[in-house]
PDB file of N, CA, C and O and ligand atoms in Angstrom:
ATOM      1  N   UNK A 661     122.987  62.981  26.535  1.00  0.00           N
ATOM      2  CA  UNK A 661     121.891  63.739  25.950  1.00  0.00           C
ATOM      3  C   UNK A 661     120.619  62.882  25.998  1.00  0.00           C
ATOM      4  O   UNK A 661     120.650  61.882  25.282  1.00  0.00           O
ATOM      5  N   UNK A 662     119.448  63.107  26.753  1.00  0.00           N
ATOM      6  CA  UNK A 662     118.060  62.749  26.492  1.00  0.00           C
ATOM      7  C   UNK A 662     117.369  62.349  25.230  1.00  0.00           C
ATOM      8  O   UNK A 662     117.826  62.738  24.156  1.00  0.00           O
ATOM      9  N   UNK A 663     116.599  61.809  25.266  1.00  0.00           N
ATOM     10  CA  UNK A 663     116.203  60.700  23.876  1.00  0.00           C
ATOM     11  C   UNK A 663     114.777  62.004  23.591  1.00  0.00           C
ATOM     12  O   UNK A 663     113.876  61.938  22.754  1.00  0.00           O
ATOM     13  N   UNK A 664     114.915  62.590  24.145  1.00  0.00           N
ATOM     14  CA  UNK A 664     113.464  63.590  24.313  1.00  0.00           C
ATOM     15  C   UNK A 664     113.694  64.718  25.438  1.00  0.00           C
ATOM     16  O   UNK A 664     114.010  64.664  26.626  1.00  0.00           O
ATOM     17  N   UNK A 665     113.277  66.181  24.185  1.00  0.00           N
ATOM     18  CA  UNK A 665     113.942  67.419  25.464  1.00  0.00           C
ATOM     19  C   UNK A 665     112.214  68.249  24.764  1.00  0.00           C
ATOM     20  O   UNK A 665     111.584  68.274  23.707  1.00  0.00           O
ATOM     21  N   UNK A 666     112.094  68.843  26.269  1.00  0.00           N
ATOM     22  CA  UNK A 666     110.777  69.657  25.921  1.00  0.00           C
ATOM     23  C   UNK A 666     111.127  71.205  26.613  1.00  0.00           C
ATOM     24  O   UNK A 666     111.348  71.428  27.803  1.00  0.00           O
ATOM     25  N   UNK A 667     111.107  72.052  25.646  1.00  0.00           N
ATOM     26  CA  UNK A 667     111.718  73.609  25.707  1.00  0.00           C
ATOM     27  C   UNK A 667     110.668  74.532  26.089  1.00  0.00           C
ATOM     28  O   UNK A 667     109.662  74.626  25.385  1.00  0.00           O
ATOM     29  N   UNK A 668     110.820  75.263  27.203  1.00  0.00           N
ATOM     30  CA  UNK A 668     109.814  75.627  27.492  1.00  0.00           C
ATOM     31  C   UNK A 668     109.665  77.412  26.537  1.00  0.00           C
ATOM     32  O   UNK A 668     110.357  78.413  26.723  1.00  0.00           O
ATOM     33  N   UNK A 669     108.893  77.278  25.880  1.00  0.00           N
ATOM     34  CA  UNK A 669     108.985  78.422  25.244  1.00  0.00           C
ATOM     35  C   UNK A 669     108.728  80.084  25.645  1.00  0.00           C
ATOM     36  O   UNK A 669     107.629  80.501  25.278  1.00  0.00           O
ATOM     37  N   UNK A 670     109.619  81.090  26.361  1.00  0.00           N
ATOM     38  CA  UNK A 670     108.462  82.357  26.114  1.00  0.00           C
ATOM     39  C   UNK A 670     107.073  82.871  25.509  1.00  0.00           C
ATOM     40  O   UNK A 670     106.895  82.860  24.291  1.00  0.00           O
ATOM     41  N   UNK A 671     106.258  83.245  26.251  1.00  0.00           N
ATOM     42  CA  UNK A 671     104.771  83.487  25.537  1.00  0.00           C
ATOM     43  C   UNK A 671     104.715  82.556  24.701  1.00  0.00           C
ATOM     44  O   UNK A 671     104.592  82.985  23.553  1.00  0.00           O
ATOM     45  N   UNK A 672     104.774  80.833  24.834  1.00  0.00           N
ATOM     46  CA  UNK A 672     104.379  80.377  23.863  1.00  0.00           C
ATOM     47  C   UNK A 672     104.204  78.786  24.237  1.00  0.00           C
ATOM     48  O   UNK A 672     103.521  78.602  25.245  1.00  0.00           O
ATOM     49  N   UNK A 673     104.589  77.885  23.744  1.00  0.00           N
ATOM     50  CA  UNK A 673     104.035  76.220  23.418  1.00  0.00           C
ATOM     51  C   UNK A 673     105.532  75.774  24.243  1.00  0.00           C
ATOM     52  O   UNK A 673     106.568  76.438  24.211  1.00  0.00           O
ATOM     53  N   UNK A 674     105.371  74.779  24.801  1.00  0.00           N
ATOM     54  CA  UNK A 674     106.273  73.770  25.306  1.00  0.00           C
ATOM     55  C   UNK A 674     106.570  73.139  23.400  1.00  0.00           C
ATOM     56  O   UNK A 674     105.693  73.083  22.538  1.00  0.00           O
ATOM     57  N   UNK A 675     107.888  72.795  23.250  1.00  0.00           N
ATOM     58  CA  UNK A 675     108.384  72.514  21.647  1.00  0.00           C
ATOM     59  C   UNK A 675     109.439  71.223  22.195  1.00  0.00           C
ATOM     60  O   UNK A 675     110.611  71.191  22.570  1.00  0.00           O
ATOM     61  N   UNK A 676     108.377  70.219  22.029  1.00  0.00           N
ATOM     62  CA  UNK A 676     108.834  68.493  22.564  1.00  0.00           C
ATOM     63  C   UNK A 676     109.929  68.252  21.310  1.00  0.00           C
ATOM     64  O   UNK A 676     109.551  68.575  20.184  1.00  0.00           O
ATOM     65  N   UNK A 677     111.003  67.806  21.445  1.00  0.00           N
ATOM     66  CA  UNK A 677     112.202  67.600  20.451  1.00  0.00           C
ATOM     67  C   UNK A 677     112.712  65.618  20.717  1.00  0.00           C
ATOM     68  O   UNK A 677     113.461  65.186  21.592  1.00  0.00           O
ATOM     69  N   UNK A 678     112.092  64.931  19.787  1.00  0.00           N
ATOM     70  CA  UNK A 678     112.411  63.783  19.912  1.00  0.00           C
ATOM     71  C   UNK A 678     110.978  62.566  19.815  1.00  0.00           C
ATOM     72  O   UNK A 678     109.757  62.721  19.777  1.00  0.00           O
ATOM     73  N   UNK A 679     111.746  61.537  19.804  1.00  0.00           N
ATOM     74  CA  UNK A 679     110.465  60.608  19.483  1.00  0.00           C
ATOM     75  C   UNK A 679     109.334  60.248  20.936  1.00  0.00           C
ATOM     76  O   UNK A 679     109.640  59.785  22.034  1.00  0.00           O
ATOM     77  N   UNK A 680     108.259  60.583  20.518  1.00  0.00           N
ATOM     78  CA  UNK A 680     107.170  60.381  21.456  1.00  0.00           C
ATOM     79  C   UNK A 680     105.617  59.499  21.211  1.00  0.00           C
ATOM     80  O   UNK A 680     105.163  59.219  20.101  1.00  0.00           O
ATOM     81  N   UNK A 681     105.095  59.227  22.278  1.00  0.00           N
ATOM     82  CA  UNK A 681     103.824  58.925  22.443  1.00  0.00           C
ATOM     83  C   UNK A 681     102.919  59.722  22.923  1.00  0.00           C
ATOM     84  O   UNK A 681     102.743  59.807  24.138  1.00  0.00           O
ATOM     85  N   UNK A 682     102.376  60.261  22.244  1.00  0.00           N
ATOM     86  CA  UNK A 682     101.257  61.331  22.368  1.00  0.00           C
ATOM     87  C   UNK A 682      99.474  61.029  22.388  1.00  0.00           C
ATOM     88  O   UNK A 682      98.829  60.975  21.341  1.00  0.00           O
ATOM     89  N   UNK A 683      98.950  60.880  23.542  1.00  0.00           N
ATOM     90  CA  UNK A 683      97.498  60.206  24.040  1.00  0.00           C
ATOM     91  C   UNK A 683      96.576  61.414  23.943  1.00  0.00           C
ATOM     92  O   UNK A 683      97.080  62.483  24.286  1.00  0.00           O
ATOM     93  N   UNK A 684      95.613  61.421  23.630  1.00  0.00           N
ATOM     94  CA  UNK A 684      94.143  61.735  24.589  1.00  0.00           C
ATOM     95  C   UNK A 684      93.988  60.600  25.685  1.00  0.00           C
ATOM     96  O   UNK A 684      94.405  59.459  25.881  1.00  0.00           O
ATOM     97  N   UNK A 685      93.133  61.563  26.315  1.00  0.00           N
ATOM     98  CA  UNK A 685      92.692  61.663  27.640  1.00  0.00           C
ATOM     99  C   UNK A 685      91.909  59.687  27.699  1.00  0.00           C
ATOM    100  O   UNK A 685      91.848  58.984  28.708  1.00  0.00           O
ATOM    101  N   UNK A 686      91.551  59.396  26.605  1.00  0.00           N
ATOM    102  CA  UNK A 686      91.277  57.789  26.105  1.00  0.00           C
ATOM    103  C   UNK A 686      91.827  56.874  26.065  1.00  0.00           C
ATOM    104  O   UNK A 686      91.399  55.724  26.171  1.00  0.00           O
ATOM    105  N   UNK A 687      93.785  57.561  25.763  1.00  0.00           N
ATOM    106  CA  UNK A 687      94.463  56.670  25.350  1.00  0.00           C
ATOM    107  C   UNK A 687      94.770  56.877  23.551  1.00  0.00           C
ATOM    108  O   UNK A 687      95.871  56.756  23.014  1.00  0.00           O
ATOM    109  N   UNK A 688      93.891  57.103  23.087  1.00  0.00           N
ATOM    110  CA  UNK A 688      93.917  57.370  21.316  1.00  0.00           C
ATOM    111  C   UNK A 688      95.005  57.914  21.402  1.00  0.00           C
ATOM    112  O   UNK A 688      95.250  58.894  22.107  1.00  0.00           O
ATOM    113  N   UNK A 689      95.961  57.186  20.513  1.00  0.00           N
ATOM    114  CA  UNK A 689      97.368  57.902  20.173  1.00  0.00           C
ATOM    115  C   UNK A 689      97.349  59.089  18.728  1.00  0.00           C
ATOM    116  O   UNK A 689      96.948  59.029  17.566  1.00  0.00           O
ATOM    117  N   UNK A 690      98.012  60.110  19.576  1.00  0.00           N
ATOM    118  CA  UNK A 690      97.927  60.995  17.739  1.00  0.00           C
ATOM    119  C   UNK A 690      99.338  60.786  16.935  1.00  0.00           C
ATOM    120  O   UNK A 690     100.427  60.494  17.429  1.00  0.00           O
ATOM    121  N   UNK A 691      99.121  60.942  16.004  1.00  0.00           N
ATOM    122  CA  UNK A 691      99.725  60.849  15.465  1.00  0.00           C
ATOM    123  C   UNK A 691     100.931  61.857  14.571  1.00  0.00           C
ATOM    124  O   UNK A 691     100.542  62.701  13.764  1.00  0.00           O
ATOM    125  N   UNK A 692     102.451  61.617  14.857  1.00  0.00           N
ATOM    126  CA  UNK A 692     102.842  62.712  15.016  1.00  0.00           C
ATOM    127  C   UNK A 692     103.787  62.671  13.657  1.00  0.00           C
ATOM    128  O   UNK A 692     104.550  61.740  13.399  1.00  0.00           O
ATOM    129  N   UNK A 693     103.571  64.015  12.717  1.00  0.00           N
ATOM    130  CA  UNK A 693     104.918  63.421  11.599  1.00  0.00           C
ATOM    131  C   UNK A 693     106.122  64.825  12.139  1.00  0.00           C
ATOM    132  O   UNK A 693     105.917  66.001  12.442  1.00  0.00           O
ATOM    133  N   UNK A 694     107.237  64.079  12.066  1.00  0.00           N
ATOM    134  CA  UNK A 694     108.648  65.126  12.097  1.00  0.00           C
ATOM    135  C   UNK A 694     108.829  64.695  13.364  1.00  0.00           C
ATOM    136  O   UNK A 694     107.914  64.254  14.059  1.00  0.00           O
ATOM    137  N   UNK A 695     109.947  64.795  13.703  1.00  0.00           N
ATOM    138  CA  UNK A 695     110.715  64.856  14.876  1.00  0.00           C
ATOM    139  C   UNK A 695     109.964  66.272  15.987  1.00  0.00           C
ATOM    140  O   UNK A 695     109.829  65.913  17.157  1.00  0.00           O
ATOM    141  N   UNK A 696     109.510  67.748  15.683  1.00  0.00           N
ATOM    142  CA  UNK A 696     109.264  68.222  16.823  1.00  0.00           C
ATOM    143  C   UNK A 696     107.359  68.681  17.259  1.00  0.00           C
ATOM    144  O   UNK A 696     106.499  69.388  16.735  1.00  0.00           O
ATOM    145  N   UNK A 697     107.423  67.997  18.206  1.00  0.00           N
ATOM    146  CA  UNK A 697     105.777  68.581  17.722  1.00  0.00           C
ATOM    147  C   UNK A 697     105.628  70.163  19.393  1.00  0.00           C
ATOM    148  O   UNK A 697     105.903  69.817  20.542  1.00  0.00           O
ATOM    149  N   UNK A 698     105.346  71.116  19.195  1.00  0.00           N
ATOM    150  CA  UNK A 698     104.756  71.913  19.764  1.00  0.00           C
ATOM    151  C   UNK A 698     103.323  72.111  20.407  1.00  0.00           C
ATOM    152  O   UNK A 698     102.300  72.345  19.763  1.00  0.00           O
ATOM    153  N   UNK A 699     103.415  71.981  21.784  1.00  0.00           N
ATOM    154  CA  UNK A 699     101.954  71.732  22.396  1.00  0.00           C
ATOM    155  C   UNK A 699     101.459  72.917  23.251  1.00  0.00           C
ATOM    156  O   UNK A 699     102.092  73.684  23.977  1.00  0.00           O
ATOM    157  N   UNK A 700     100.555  72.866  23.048  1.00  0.00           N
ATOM    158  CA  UNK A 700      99.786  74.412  23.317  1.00  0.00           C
ATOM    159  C   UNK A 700      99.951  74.522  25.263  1.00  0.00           C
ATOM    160  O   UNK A 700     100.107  73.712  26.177  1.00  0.00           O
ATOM    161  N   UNK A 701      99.809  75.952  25.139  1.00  0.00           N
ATOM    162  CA  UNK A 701      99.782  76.150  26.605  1.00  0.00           C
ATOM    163  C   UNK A 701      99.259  77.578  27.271  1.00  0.00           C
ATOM    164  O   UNK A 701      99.206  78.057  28.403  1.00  0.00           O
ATOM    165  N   UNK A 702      98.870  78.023  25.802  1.00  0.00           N
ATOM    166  CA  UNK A 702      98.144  79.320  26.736  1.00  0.00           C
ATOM    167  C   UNK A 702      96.661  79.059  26.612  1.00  0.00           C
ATOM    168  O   UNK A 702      96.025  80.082  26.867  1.00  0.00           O
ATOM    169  N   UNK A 703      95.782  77.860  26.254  1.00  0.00           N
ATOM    170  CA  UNK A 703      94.583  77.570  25.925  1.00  0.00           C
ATOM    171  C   UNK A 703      94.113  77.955  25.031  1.00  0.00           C
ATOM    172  O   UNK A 703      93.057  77.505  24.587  1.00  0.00           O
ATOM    173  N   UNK A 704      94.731  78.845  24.546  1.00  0.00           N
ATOM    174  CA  UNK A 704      93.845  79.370  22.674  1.00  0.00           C
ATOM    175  C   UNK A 704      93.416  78.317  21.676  1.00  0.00           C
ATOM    176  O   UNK A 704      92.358  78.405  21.051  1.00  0.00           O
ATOM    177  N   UNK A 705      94.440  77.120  21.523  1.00  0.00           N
ATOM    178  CA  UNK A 705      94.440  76.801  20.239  1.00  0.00           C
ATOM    179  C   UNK A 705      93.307  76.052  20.295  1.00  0.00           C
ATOM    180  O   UNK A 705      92.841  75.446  21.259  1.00  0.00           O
ATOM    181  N   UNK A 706      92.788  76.171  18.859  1.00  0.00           N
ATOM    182  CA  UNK A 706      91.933  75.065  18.339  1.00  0.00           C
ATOM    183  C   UNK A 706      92.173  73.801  17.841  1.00  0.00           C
ATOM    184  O   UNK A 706      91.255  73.272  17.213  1.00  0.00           O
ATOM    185  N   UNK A 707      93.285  73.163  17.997  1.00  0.00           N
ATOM    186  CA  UNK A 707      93.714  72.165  17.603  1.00  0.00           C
ATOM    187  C   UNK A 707      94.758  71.303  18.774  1.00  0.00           C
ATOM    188  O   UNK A 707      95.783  70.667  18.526  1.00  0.00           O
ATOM    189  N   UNK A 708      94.041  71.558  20.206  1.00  0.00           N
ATOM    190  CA  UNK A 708      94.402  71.304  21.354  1.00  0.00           C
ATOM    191  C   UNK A 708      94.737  69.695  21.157  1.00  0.00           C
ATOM    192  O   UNK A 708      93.857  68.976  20.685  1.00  0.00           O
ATOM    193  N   UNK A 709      96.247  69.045  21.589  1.00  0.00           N
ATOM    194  CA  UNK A 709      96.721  69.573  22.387  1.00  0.00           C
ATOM    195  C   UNK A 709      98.151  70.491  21.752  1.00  0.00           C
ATOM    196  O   UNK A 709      99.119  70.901  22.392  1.00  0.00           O
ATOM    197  N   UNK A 710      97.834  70.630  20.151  1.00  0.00           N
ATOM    198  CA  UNK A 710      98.446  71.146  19.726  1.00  0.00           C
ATOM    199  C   UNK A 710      98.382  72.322  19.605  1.00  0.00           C
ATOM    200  O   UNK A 710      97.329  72.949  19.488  1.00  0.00           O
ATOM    201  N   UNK A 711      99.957  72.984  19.618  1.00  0.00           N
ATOM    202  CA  UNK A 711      99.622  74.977  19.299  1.00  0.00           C
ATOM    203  C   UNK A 711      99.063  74.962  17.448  1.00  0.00           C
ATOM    204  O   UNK A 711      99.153  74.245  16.451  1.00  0.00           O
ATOM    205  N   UNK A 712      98.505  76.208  17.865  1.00  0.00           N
ATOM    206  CA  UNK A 712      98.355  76.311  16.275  1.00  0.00           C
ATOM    207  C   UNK A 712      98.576  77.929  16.038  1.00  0.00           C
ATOM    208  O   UNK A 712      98.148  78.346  14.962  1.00  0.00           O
ATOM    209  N   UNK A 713      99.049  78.663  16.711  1.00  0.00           N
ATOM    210  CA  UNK A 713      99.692  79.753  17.104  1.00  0.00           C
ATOM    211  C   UNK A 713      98.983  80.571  17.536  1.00  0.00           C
ATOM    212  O   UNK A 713      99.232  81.750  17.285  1.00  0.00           O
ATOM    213  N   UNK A 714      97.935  80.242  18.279  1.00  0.00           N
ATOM    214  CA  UNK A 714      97.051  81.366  18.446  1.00  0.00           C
ATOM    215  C   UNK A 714      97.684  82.155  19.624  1.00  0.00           C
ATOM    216  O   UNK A 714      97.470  83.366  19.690  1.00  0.00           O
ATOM    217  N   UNK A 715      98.648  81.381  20.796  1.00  0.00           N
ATOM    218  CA  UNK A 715      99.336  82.214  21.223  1.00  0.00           C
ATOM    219  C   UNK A 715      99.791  83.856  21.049  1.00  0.00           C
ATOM    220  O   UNK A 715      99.898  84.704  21.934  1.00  0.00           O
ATOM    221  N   UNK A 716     100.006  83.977  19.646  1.00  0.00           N
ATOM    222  CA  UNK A 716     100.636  85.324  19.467  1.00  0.00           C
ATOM    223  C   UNK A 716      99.646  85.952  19.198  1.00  0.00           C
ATOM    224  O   UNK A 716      99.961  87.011  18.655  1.00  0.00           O
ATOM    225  N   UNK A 717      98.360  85.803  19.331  1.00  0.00           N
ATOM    226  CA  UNK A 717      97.457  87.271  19.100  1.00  0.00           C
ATOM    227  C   UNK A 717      96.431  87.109  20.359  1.00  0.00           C
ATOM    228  O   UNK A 717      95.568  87.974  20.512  1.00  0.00           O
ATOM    229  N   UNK A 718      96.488  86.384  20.952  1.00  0.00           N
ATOM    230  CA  UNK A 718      95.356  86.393  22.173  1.00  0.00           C
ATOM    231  C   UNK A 718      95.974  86.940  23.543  1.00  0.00           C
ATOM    232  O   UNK A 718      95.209  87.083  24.497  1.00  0.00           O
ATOM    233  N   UNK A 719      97.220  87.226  23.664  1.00  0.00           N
ATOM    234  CA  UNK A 719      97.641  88.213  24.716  1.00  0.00           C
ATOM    235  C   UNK A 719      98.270  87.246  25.694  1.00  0.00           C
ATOM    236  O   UNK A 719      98.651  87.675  26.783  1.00  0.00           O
ATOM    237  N   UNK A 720      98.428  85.733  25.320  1.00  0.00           N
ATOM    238  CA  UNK A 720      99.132  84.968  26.461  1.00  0.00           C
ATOM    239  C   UNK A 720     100.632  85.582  26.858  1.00  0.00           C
ATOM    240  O   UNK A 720     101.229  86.279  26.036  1.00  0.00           O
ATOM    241  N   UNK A 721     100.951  85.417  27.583  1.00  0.00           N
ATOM    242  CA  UNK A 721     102.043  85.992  28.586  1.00  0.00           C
ATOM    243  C   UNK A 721     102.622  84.913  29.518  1.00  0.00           C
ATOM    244  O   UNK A 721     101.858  84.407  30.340  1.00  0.00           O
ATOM    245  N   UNK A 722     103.688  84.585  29.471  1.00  0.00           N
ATOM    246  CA  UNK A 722     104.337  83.545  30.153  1.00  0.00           C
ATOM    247  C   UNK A 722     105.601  83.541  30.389  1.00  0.00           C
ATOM    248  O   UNK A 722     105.875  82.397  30.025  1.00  0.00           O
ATOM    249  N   UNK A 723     106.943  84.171  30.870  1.00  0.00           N
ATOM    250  CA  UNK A 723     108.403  84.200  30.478  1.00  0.00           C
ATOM    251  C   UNK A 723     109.256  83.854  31.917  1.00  0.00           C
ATOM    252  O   UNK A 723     110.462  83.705  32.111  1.00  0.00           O
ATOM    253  N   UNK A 724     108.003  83.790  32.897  1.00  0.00           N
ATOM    254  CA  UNK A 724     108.796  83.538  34.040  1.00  0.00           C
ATOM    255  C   UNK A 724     109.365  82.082  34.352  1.00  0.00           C
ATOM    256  O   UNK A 724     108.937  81.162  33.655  1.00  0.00           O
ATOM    257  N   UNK A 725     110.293  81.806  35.343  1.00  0.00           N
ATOM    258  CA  UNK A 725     111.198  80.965  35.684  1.00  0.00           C
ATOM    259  C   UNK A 725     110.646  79.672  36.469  1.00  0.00           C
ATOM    260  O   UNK A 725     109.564  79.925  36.998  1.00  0.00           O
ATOM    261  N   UNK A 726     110.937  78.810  36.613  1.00  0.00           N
ATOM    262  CA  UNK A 726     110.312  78.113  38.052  1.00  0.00           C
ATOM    263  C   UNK A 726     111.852  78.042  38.949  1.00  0.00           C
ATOM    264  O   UNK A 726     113.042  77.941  38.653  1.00  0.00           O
ATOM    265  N   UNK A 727     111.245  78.129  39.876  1.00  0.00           N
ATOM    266  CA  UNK A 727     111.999  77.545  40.919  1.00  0.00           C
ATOM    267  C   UNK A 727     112.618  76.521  41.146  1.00  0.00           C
ATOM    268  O   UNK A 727     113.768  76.485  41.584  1.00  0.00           O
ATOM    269  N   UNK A 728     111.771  75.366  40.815  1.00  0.00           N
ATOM    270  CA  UNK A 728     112.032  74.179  41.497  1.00  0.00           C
ATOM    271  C   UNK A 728     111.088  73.291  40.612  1.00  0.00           C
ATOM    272  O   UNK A 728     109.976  73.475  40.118  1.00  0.00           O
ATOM    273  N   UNK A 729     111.945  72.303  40.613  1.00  0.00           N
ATOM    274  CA  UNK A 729     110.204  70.788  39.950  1.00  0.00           C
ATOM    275  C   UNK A 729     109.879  70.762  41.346  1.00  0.00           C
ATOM    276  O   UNK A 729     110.423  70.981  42.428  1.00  0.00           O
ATOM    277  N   UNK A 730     108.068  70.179  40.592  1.00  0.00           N
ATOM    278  CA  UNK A 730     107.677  69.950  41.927  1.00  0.00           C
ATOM    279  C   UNK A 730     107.917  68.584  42.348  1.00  0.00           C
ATOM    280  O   UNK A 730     108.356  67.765  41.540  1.00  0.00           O
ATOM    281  N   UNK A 731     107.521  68.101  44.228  1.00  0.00           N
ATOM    282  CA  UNK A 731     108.007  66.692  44.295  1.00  0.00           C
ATOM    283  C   UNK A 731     107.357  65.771  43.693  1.00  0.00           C
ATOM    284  O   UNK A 731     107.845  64.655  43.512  1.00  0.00           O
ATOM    285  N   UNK A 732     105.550  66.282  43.095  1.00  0.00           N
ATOM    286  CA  UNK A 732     105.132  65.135  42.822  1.00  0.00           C
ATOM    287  C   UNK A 732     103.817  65.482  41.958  1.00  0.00           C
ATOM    288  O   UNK A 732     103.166  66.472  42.290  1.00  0.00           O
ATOM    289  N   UNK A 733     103.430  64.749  40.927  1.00  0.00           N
ATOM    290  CA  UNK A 733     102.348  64.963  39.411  1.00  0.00           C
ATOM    291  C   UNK A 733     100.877  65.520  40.325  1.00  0.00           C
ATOM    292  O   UNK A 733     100.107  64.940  41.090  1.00  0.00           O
ATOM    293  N   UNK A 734     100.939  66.569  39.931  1.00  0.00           N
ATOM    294  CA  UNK A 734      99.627  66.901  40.194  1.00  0.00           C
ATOM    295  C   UNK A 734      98.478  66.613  39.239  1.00  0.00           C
ATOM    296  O   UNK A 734      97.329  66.938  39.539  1.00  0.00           O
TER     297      UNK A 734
HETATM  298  S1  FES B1491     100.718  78.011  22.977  1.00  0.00           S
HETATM  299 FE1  FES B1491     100.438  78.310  20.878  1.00  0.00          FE
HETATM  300  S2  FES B1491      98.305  78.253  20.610  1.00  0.00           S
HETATM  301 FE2  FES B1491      98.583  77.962  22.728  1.00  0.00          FE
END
């Protein structure tokens, strides 16, 4: 079992499960309390890079599958 699993949610936030390091774009680490933190992904939230649920009223839509990882970090 992985020390860290990130769930990709229907219409909603990737929900990171486990201990992490979480940056801005600076490096500034945030700071995280509880074991799961939920990170935004339909661009709504105001508290980027966290969800703050705005997901469920702004019409994001997301449930499809991937295929494949890709080979390499875009
Ligand atoms: S995924 Fe929840 S606010 Fe964006």
């Amino acid at each position: 079992m992985p020390d860290v699993t990130i769930k990709v949610r229907d219409n909603g936030p990737y929900l990171v499960r486990g201990a992490i390091t979480l940056t801005d774009v600076e490096g500034n680490v945030f700071a995280i309390e509880g074991a799961d933190v939920a990170l935004c992904r339909c661009g709504g939230s105001q508290n980027k890079p966290f969800c703050d649920g705005s997901h469920k009223t702004n019409g994001f839509a997301a449930s499809q599958r991937a295929a494949a990882a890709p080979t390499e970090v875009l």
